[in-house]
Amino acid sequence: MNFDLKKYGDPVLRAVTEKVTEFDDSLPSIIEGMAEVLYNENGVGLAAPQVGLSKKIVIIDLSFGEKVDCILPVINPEILETEGECVMEEGCLSFPGIYEDIARPEKVKVRFQDINGETRELEADGFLARVIQHEFDHLDGILFVDRLSIVKKNLLIKSLRSIAEKGTID
Ligand code: CO
């Protein structure tokens, strides 16, 4: 499937996504199309709303940008437990040029379905935990800038408006 990257301002990024109920042939082609966008844009994680698809699907590049075949498809995820807190710089393919420090739990335990519909659990910390939480937020229509203080978000207003209008902050 051929997808375009959706940027801040597109209403699909604010929609709450639908659960995947059918694990049929369309799923691998969706994952493949998302992986293509992810690699083209040099990202490490991508959520389905970012390609205009309002479904609970996330892909994570477990090689973190090495571009080897390490895509983890994550379907219908939920966070079971979190622990600690840490601040890390985040960016998002839907917000080109914006990078901000965001506080989130340090460790997460998650449950999700794989591409065959099998239930899996995963514990993660560090960068992987960060990517997981960022991408899972997308499935609830939550964007990383929502996790900034009002003051910090206000400082970004011009950049955000620019992305919404022309897709870039330049
Ligand atoms: Co994002």
Coordinates of N, CA, C and O and ligand atoms in Angstrom, one line a residue:
M1 N 0.8 -1.2 0.0 CA 0.0 0.0 0.0 C 0.9 1.2 0.0 O 1.9 1.3 0.7
N2 N 0.5 2.2 -0.8 CA 1.2 3.5 -0.8 C 0.6 4.5 0.1 O -0.5 4.9 -0.1
F3 N 1.4 5.0 1.0 CA 0.9 6.0 2.0 C 1.7 7.3 1.9 O 2.8 7.3 1.6
D4 N 1.0 8.3 2.3 CA 1.6 9.6 2.5 C 1.7 9.9 4.0 O 0.8 9.6 4.7
L5 N 2.8 10.6 4.4 CA 2.9 11.0 5.8 C 2.0 12.2 6.1 O 1.9 13.2 5.4
K6 N 1.2 12.1 7.1 CA 0.3 13.1 7.6 C 1.0 14.0 8.6 O 1.6 13.4 9.6
K7 N 0.8 15.3 8.5 CA 1.5 16.2 9.4 C 0.6 16.9 10.4 O -0.7 16.8 10.1
Y8 N 1.1 17.5 11.4 CA 0.3 18.2 12.4 C -0.6 19.1 11.7 O -0.3 19.8 10.7
G9 N -1.9 19.1 12.1 CA -2.9 19.9 11.5 C -3.9 19.0 10.8 O -5.1 19.4 10.6
D10 N -3.5 17.8 10.4 CA -4.4 16.9 9.8 C -5.3 16.3 10.9 O -4.8 15.7 11.8
P11 N -6.6 16.4 10.7 CA -7.5 15.9 11.8 C -7.4 14.4 12.1 O -7.7 14.0 13.2
V12 N -6.8 13.6 11.1 CA -6.7 12.2 11.4 C -5.8 11.9 12.6 O -5.9 10.9 13.3
L13 N -4.9 12.9 12.8 CA -3.9 12.7 14.0 C -4.6 12.9 15.3 O -4.0 12.5 16.4
R14 N -5.8 13.5 15.3 CA -6.5 13.7 16.5 C -7.6 12.7 16.8 O -8.3 12.7 17.8
A15 N -7.9 11.8 15.8 CA -9.0 10.9 16.0 C -8.5 9.7 16.9 O -7.4 9.3 16.8
V16 N -9.5 9.2 17.7 CA -9.2 8.0 18.4 C -9.4 6.8 17.5 O -10.3 6.8 16.7
T17 N -8.4 5.9 17.5 CA -8.3 4.9 16.4 C -9.2 3.7 16.8 O -9.6 3.5 17.9
E18 N -9.5 2.9 15.7 CA -10.3 1.7 15.9 C -9.5 0.5 16.1 O -8.4 0.4 15.5
K19 N -10.0 -0.4 16.9 CA -9.3 -1.7 17.1 C -9.2 -2.5 15.8 O -10.2 -2.5 15.0
V20 N -8.1 -3.2 15.6 CA -8.0 -4.2 14.5 C -8.7 -5.5 14.9 O -8.4 -6.0 16.0
T21 N -9.7 -5.9 14.1 CA -10.4 -7.1 14.5 C -10.2 -8.2 13.5 O -10.4 -9.4 13.8
E22 N -9.7 -7.9 12.3 CA -9.5 -8.9 11.3 C -8.0 -9.0 10.9 O -7.4 -8.0 10.5
F23 N -7.4 -10.1 11.2 CA -6.0 -10.3 10.9 C -5.9 -11.0 9.5 O -5.5 -12.2 9.5
D24 N -6.2 -10.3 8.5 CA -6.2 -10.9 7.2 C -5.1 -10.4 6.3 O -4.1 -9.8 6.8
D25 N -5.2 -10.7 5.0 CA -4.1 -10.3 4.1 C -3.8 -8.8 4.0 O -2.7 -8.5 3.5
S26 N -4.8 -8.0 4.4 CA -4.5 -6.6 4.2 C -3.5 -6.1 5.2 O -2.8 -5.1 5.0
L27 N -3.4 -6.8 6.4 CA -2.5 -6.3 7.4 C -1.0 -6.2 7.0 O -0.4 -5.2 7.2
P28 N -0.5 -7.3 6.4 CA 0.9 -7.3 6.0 C 1.2 -6.1 5.0 O 2.3 -5.5 5.1
S29 N 0.2 -5.9 4.1 CA 0.5 -4.8 3.1 C 0.4 -3.4 3.8 O 1.1 -2.5 3.3
I30 N -0.4 -3.3 4.8 CA -0.5 -2.0 5.5 C 0.9 -1.8 6.3 O 1.5 -0.7 6.2
I31 N 1.4 -2.9 6.9 CA 2.6 -2.8 7.7 C 3.8 -2.5 6.7 O 4.6 -1.6 7.0
E32 N 3.8 -3.1 5.5 CA 4.8 -2.8 4.5 C 4.8 -1.4 4.1 O 5.8 -0.7 4.0
G33 N 3.6 -0.9 3.8 CA 3.4 0.5 3.4 C 3.9 1.5 4.4 O 4.5 2.5 4.1
M34 N 3.6 1.2 5.7 CA 4.0 2.0 6.8 C 5.5 2.0 6.9 O 6.2 3.0 7.2
A35 N 6.1 0.8 6.8 CA 7.6 0.6 6.9 C 8.3 1.5 5.9 O 9.3 2.1 6.1
E36 N 7.7 1.5 4.7 CA 8.3 2.3 3.6 C 8.3 3.8 4.0 O 9.4 4.5 3.8
V37 N 7.2 4.3 4.5 CA 7.2 5.7 5.0 C 8.2 5.9 6.1 O 9.0 6.9 6.1
L38 N 8.3 5.0 7.0 CA 9.2 5.1 8.2 C 10.6 5.2 7.7 O 11.4 6.1 8.1
Y39 N 11.0 4.3 6.8 CA 12.4 4.3 6.3 C 12.7 5.6 5.4 O 13.7 6.2 5.6
N40 N 11.7 5.9 4.6 CA 11.9 7.1 3.7 C 12.2 8.4 4.6 O 12.9 9.3 4.2
E41 N 11.5 8.4 5.7 CA 11.5 9.6 6.6 C 12.6 9.5 7.7 O 12.7 10.3 8.5
N42 N 13.3 8.4 7.7 CA 14.4 8.1 8.7 C 13.8 8.2 10.1 O 14.4 8.7 11.0
G43 N 12.7 7.6 10.3 CA 12.1 7.5 11.7 C 12.4 6.2 12.3 O 12.9 5.3 11.7
V44 N 12.0 6.1 13.6 CA 12.2 4.8 14.3 C 10.8 4.2 14.7 O 10.8 3.0 15.1
G45 N 9.8 5.0 14.6 CA 8.4 4.5 15.0 C 7.4 5.2 14.2 O 7.6 6.4 13.8
L46 N 6.3 4.6 13.9 CA 5.2 5.2 13.1 C 3.9 4.6 13.6 O 3.8 3.4 13.7
A47 N 2.9 5.5 13.7 CA 1.6 5.0 14.1 C 0.6 5.2 12.8 O 0.8 6.1 12.1
A48 N -0.3 4.3 12.7 CA -1.2 4.3 11.5 C -1.9 5.6 11.2 O -2.0 6.0 10.1
P49 N -2.3 6.4 12.3 CA -2.9 7.7 11.9 C -1.9 8.6 11.2 O -2.4 9.5 10.4
Q50 N -0.6 8.4 11.3 CA 0.3 9.2 10.6 C 0.4 9.0 9.1 O 1.0 9.7 8.4
V51 N -0.3 7.9 8.7 CA -0.5 7.7 7.3 C -1.9 7.7 6.9 O -2.4 7.2 5.8
G52 N -2.7 8.3 7.8 CA -4.1 8.5 7.5 C -5.1 7.4 7.8 O -6.2 7.4 7.4
L53 N -4.6 6.4 8.5 CA -5.3 5.2 8.8 C -5.7 5.2 10.3 O -4.8 5.1 11.1
S54 N -7.0 5.3 10.6 CA -7.4 5.4 12.0 C -7.6 4.1 12.6 O -8.7 3.7 13.0
K55 N -6.5 3.3 12.7 CA -6.5 2.0 13.3 C -5.4 1.8 14.3 O -4.4 2.5 14.3
K56 N -5.6 0.9 15.3 CA -4.6 0.6 16.3 C -3.4 -0.2 15.8 O -3.3 -1.4 16.1
I57 N -2.6 0.4 15.0 CA -1.4 -0.2 14.4 C -0.2 0.7 14.6 O -0.3 1.9 14.3
V58 N 0.8 0.1 15.1 CA 2.1 0.9 15.3 C 3.2 0.0 14.7 O 3.2 -1.2 14.8
I59 N 4.2 0.6 14.1 CA 5.4 -0.1 13.8 C 6.6 0.5 14.5 O 6.7 1.8 14.6
I60 N 7.5 -0.3 15.0 CA 8.7 0.2 15.6 C 9.9 -0.5 15.0 O 9.9 -1.7 14.7
D61 N 10.9 0.4 14.6 CA 12.1 -0.2 14.0 C 13.1 -0.5 15.2 O 13.7 0.4 15.8
L62 N 13.2 -1.8 15.5 CA 14.0 -2.2 16.6 C 15.5 -2.0 16.4 O 16.3 -2.1 17.3
S63 N 15.9 -1.7 15.2 CA 17.3 -1.4 14.9 C 17.6 0.1 15.1 O 18.7 0.6 15.0
F64 N 16.5 0.9 15.4 CA 16.6 2.3 15.7 C 17.3 3.0 14.5 O 18.3 3.8 14.8
G65 N 16.9 2.8 13.3 CA 17.4 3.6 12.2 C 18.6 3.0 11.4 O 19.1 3.6 10.5
E66 N 19.0 1.8 11.8 CA 20.0 1.1 11.1 C 19.6 0.6 9.7 O 20.3 0.1 8.9
K67 N 18.2 0.6 9.5 CA 17.6 0.2 8.3 C 17.9 -1.3 7.9 O 18.0 -1.6 6.7
V68 N 18.0 -2.1 8.9 CA 18.0 -3.5 8.6 C 16.5 -4.0 8.9 O 15.7 -3.2 9.3
D69 N 16.2 -5.2 8.6 CA 14.8 -5.6 8.6 C 14.4 -6.0 10.0 O 14.4 -7.1 10.4
C70 N 14.1 -5.0 10.8 CA 13.8 -5.2 12.3 C 12.5 -4.5 12.7 O 12.4 -3.9 13.7
I71 N 11.5 -4.5 11.8 CA 10.2 -3.9 12.1 C 9.4 -4.8 13.0 O 9.1 -5.9 12.7
L72 N 9.0 -4.2 14.1 CA 8.1 -4.9 15.0 C 6.7 -4.3 14.8 O 6.4 -3.1 15.1
P73 N 5.7 -5.1 14.2 CA 4.4 -4.6 14.1 C 3.6 -4.8 15.5 O 3.7 -5.9 16.1
V74 N 3.0 -3.8 15.9 CA 2.3 -3.8 17.2 C 0.8 -3.4 17.0 O 0.5 -2.3 16.5
I75 N 0.0 -4.4 17.2 CA -1.5 -4.2 16.9 C -2.3 -4.2 18.3 O -2.0 -5.0 19.2
N76 N -3.2 -3.3 18.3 CA -4.1 -3.2 19.5 C -3.4 -3.1 20.8 O -3.7 -3.9 21.8
P77 N -2.4 -2.3 21.0 CA -1.6 -2.3 22.2 C -2.2 -1.7 23.4 O -3.1 -0.8 23.3
E78 N -1.8 -2.1 24.6 CA -2.2 -1.4 25.8 C -1.0 -1.5 26.8 O -0.2 -2.4 26.8
I79 N -0.9 -0.4 27.6 CA 0.2 -0.4 28.6 C -0.4 -1.0 29.8 O -1.4 -0.6 30.4
L80 N 0.3 -2.0 30.3 CA -0.1 -2.7 31.5 C 0.5 -2.1 32.8 O -0.2 -2.0 33.8
E81 N 1.7 -1.7 32.8 CA 2.4 -1.2 33.9 C 3.4 -0.1 33.5 O 4.0 -0.3 32.4
T82 N 3.7 0.8 34.3 CA 4.8 1.7 34.1 C 5.6 1.9 35.4 O 5.1 1.6 36.5
E83 N 6.8 2.3 35.2 CA 7.7 2.5 36.4 C 8.6 3.7 36.2 O 9.2 3.8 35.1
G84 N 8.8 4.5 37.2 CA 9.8 5.6 37.2 C 9.4 6.7 36.3 O 8.3 6.8 35.8
E85 N 10.3 7.6 36.1 CA 10.1 8.7 35.2 C 11.4 9.2 34.6 O 12.4 9.2 35.4
C86 N 11.5 9.6 33.4 CA 12.7 10.2 32.9 C 12.3 11.2 31.8 O 11.3 11.2 31.2
V87 N 13.3 12.1 31.5 CA 13.1 13.1 30.5 C 14.0 12.8 29.3 O 15.2 12.5 29.5
M88 N 13.4 12.8 28.1 CA 14.2 12.5 26.9 C 13.7 13.4 25.8 O 12.5 13.8 25.8
E89 N 14.6 13.7 24.9 CA 14.2 14.5 23.8 C 13.4 13.7 22.8 O 13.8 12.6 22.5
E90 N 12.3 14.2 22.3 CA 11.5 13.5 21.3 C 11.3 14.4 20.1 O 11.2 15.6 20.2
G91 N 11.1 13.7 19.0 CA 10.7 14.3 17.8 C 9.6 13.4 17.2 O 9.2 12.4 17.8
C92 N 9.0 13.9 16.1 CA 7.9 13.1 15.5 C 7.8 13.4 14.0 O 8.0 14.6 13.6
L93 N 7.7 12.4 13.2 CA 7.7 12.6 11.8 C 6.6 13.6 11.3 O 6.7 14.3 10.3
S94 N 5.5 13.7 12.1 CA 4.4 14.6 11.8 C 4.7 16.0 12.2 O 3.9 16.9 12.0
F95 N 5.9 16.2 12.9 CA 6.3 17.6 13.3 C 7.7 17.8 12.9 O 8.6 17.9 13.7
P96 N 8.0 18.0 11.6 CA 9.3 18.1 11.1 C 10.0 19.3 11.7 O 9.5 20.4 11.8
G97 N 11.2 19.1 12.3 CA 12.0 20.2 12.8 C 11.8 20.5 14.3 O 12.4 21.4 14.8
I98 N 10.8 19.8 14.9 CA 10.5 20.1 16.3 C 11.0 19.0 17.2 O 10.7 17.8 17.0
Y99 N 11.9 19.3 18.2 CA 12.4 18.4 19.1 C 12.3 19.0 20.5 O 12.7 20.1 20.7
E100 N 11.7 18.2 21.4 CA 11.5 18.8 22.7 C 11.7 17.7 23.8 O 11.5 16.6 23.6
D101 N 12.2 18.2 25.0 CA 12.3 17.3 26.1 C 10.9 17.0 26.7 O 10.1 17.9 27.0
I102 N 10.7 15.7 26.9 CA 9.4 15.3 27.4 C 9.6 14.3 28.5 O 10.4 13.4 28.4
A103 N 8.8 14.4 29.6 CA 8.9 13.5 30.7 C 7.9 12.4 30.5 O 6.7 12.7 30.2
R104 N 8.3 11.2 30.7 CA 7.4 10.0 30.7 C 8.0 8.9 31.6 O 9.1 9.0 32.0
P105 N 7.2 7.9 31.9 CA 7.7 6.8 32.6 C 8.9 6.2 32.0 O 9.0 6.2 30.7
E106 N 9.8 5.6 32.8 CA 11.1 5.1 32.3 C 10.9 3.7 31.8 O 11.6 3.3 30.8
K107 N 10.1 2.9 32.4 CA 9.9 1.5 32.0 C 8.4 1.3 31.7 O 7.6 1.8 32.4
V108 N 8.1 0.4 30.8 CA 6.8 0.0 30.5 C 6.6 -1.5 30.3 O 7.6 -2.1 29.8
K109 N 5.5 -2.0 30.7 CA 5.1 -3.4 30.3 C 3.9 -3.2 29.4 O 2.9 -2.6 29.8
V110 N 3.9 -3.8 28.2 CA 2.8 -3.7 27.3 C 2.3 -5.0 26.8 O 3.0 -6.0 26.8
R111 N 1.1 -5.0 26.4 CA 0.4 -6.2 25.8 C -0.1 -5.7 24.4 O -0.6 -4.6 24.3
F112 N 0.1 -6.6 23.4 CA -0.4 -6.2 22.1 C -0.6 -7.5 21.3 O -0.3 -8.6 21.8
Q113 N -1.1 -7.4 20.1 CA -1.2 -8.5 19.2 C -0.2 -8.4 18.1 O 0.1 -7.3 17.6
D114 N 0.3 -9.6 17.7 CA 1.3 -9.5 16.5 C 0.5 -9.6 15.2 O -0.8 -9.6 15.3
I115 N 1.2 -9.7 14.1 CA 0.5 -9.7 12.8 C -0.4 -10.8 12.6 O -1.3 -10.8 11.7
N116 N -0.3 -11.9 13.4 CA -1.2 -13.1 13.3 C -2.3 -13.0 14.3 O -3.1 -14.0 14.4
G117 N -2.3 -12.0 15.1 CA -3.4 -11.9 16.1 C -3.0 -12.5 17.4 O -3.8 -12.6 18.3
E118 N -1.8 -13.1 17.5 CA -1.4 -13.7 18.8 C -1.0 -12.6 19.8 O -0.4 -11.6 19.5
T119 N -1.4 -12.9 21.0 CA -1.2 -11.9 22.1 C 0.3 -12.0 22.6 O 0.8 -13.1 22.8
R120 N 0.9 -10.9 22.7 CA 2.3 -10.9 23.2 C 2.5 -9.8 24.3 O 1.7 -8.8 24.3
E121 N 3.5 -10.0 25.1 CA 3.8 -9.0 26.1 C 5.2 -8.7 26.0 O 6.1 -9.5 25.5
L122 N 5.6 -7.4 26.3 CA 6.9 -6.9 26.2 C 7.2 -5.9 27.3 O 6.4 -5.1 27.6
E123 N 8.4 -6.1 27.9 CA 8.9 -5.1 28.8 C 10.0 -4.3 28.2 O 10.8 -4.9 27.5
A124 N 10.0 -3.0 28.4 CA 11.0 -2.2 27.8 C 11.4 -1.1 28.7 O 10.6 -0.6 29.5
D125 N 12.6 -0.6 28.5 CA 13.1 0.6 29.2 C 13.9 1.4 28.2 O 14.0 1.1 27.0
G126 N 14.4 2.5 28.6 CA 15.3 3.3 27.8 C 14.6 3.8 26.5 O 13.4 4.2 26.6
F127 N 15.3 3.9 25.4 CA 14.8 4.5 24.2 C 13.6 3.7 23.7 O 12.6 4.3 23.2
L128 N 13.6 2.4 23.8 CA 12.5 1.6 23.3 C 11.2 1.9 24.0 O 10.1 2.1 23.4
A129 N 11.3 2.1 25.4 CA 10.1 2.4 26.2 C 9.6 3.8 25.7 O 8.4 4.0 25.7
R130 N 10.5 4.6 25.4 CA 10.1 6.0 24.9 C 9.4 5.9 23.6 O 8.3 6.5 23.5
V131 N 9.9 5.2 22.7 CA 9.3 5.1 21.3 C 7.9 4.5 21.5 O 6.9 4.9 20.9
I132 N 7.8 3.4 22.3 CA 6.5 2.7 22.5 C 5.5 3.7 23.0 O 4.4 3.8 22.5
Q133 N 5.8 4.5 24.0 CA 4.8 5.4 24.6 C 4.4 6.5 23.7 O 3.3 6.9 23.6
H134 N 5.4 7.0 22.9 CA 5.1 8.1 22.0 C 4.2 7.5 20.9 O 3.2 8.2 20.6
E135 N 4.5 6.4 20.4 CA 3.6 5.8 19.3 C 2.2 5.4 19.8 O 1.2 5.6 19.1
F136 N 2.2 4.8 21.0 CA 0.9 4.4 21.6 C 0.0 5.7 21.8 O -1.2 5.6 21.6
D137 N 0.6 6.8 22.2 CA -0.2 8.0 22.3 C -0.9 8.4 21.0 O -2.1 8.9 21.1
H138 N -0.2 8.2 19.9 CA -0.8 8.5 18.6 C -2.2 7.8 18.4 O -3.1 8.4 17.8
L139 N -2.3 6.6 19.0 CA -3.5 5.8 18.8 C -4.7 6.4 19.6 O -5.8 6.1 19.3
D140 N -4.4 7.2 20.5 CA -5.4 7.9 21.3 C -5.6 9.4 20.8 O -6.2 10.2 21.5
G141 N -5.0 9.7 19.7 CA -5.0 11.1 19.2 C -4.2 12.1 20.0 O -4.4 13.3 20.0
I142 N -3.3 11.6 20.8 CA -2.4 12.4 21.7 C -1.1 12.6 21.0 O -0.5 11.6 20.5
L143 N -0.6 13.9 20.9 CA 0.6 14.2 20.2 C 1.7 14.7 21.2 O 1.3 15.2 22.3
F144 N 2.9 14.5 20.9 CA 4.0 14.7 21.9 C 4.0 16.1 22.5 O 4.3 16.3 23.6
V145 N 3.6 17.1 21.6 CA 3.5 18.5 22.1 C 2.4 18.7 23.2 O 2.5 19.6 23.9
D146 N 1.5 17.8 23.2 CA 0.4 17.9 24.2 C 1.0 17.6 25.6 O 0.4 17.9 26.6
R147 N 2.2 17.0 25.7 CA 2.8 16.6 26.9 C 3.8 17.7 27.4 O 4.4 17.6 28.4
L148 N 3.9 18.8 26.7 CA 4.7 20.0 27.1 C 3.8 20.8 28.0 O 2.6 20.8 28.0
S149 N 4.5 21.7 28.8 CA 3.8 22.6 29.6 C 3.2 23.7 28.7 O 3.6 23.8 27.5
I150 N 2.2 24.4 29.2 CA 1.5 25.4 28.4 C 2.5 26.4 27.9 O 2.5 26.9 26.8
V151 N 3.4 26.8 28.8 CA 4.4 27.8 28.5 C 5.3 27.4 27.3 O 5.5 28.1 26.3
K152 N 5.8 26.1 27.4 CA 6.6 25.6 26.3 C 5.9 25.4 25.0 O 6.4 25.7 23.9
K153 N 4.6 25.0 25.1 CA 3.8 24.8 23.9 C 3.6 26.2 23.3 O 3.6 26.3 22.0
N154 N 3.4 27.2 24.1 CA 3.1 28.5 23.5 C 4.3 29.0 22.7 O 4.2 29.7 21.7
L155 N 5.5 28.6 23.1 CA 6.7 29.0 22.4 C 6.8 28.4 21.0 O 7.5 28.8 20.1
L156 N 6.0 27.3 20.8 CA 6.0 26.6 19.6 C 4.9 27.0 18.6 O 4.8 26.5 17.5
I157 N 4.1 27.9 19.1 CA 2.9 28.2 18.3 C 3.1 28.6 16.9 O 2.5 28.0 16.0
K158 N 4.1 29.4 16.6 CA 4.4 29.8 15.3 C 4.9 28.6 14.4 O 4.4 28.4 13.3
S159 N 5.8 27.8 15.0 CA 6.2 26.6 14.3 C 5.1 25.7 14.0 O 5.0 25.1 12.9
L160 N 4.2 25.5 15.0 CA 3.1 24.5 14.8 C 2.2 25.1 13.7 O 1.7 24.3 12.8
R161 N 1.9 26.3 13.7 CA 1.0 26.9 12.7 C 1.6 26.7 11.3 O 1.0 26.4 10.3
S162 N 3.0 26.9 11.2 CA 3.7 26.8 10.0 C 3.6 25.3 9.4 O 3.3 25.1 8.2
I163 N 3.7 24.4 10.3 CA 3.6 23.0 9.9 C 2.2 22.7 9.4 O 2.0 22.0 8.4
A164 N 1.2 23.2 10.2 CA -0.2 23.0 9.8 C -0.5 23.6 8.4 O -1.3 23.1 7.7
E165 N 0.1 24.7 8.1 CA -0.2 25.4 6.9 C 0.6 24.9 5.7 O 0.1 24.7 4.6
K166 N 1.9 24.7 5.9 CA 2.7 24.3 4.7 C 3.6 23.0 4.9 O 4.4 22.7 4.1
G167 N 3.4 22.4 6.1 CA 4.1 21.1 6.3 C 5.6 21.2 6.8 O 6.2 20.2 6.9
T168 N 6.0 22.5 7.0 CA 7.4 22.7 7.4 C 7.5 23.9 8.3 O 6.6 24.7 8.3
I169 N 8.6 24.0 9.0 CA 8.7 25.2 9.9 C 9.6 26.3 9.2 O 9.8 27.3 9.8
D170 N 10.1 26.0 8.0 CA 10.9 27.0 7.3 C 10.1 28.1 6.7 O 9.0 27.9 6.2
Ligands
CO1 CO 5.0 10.7 16.5

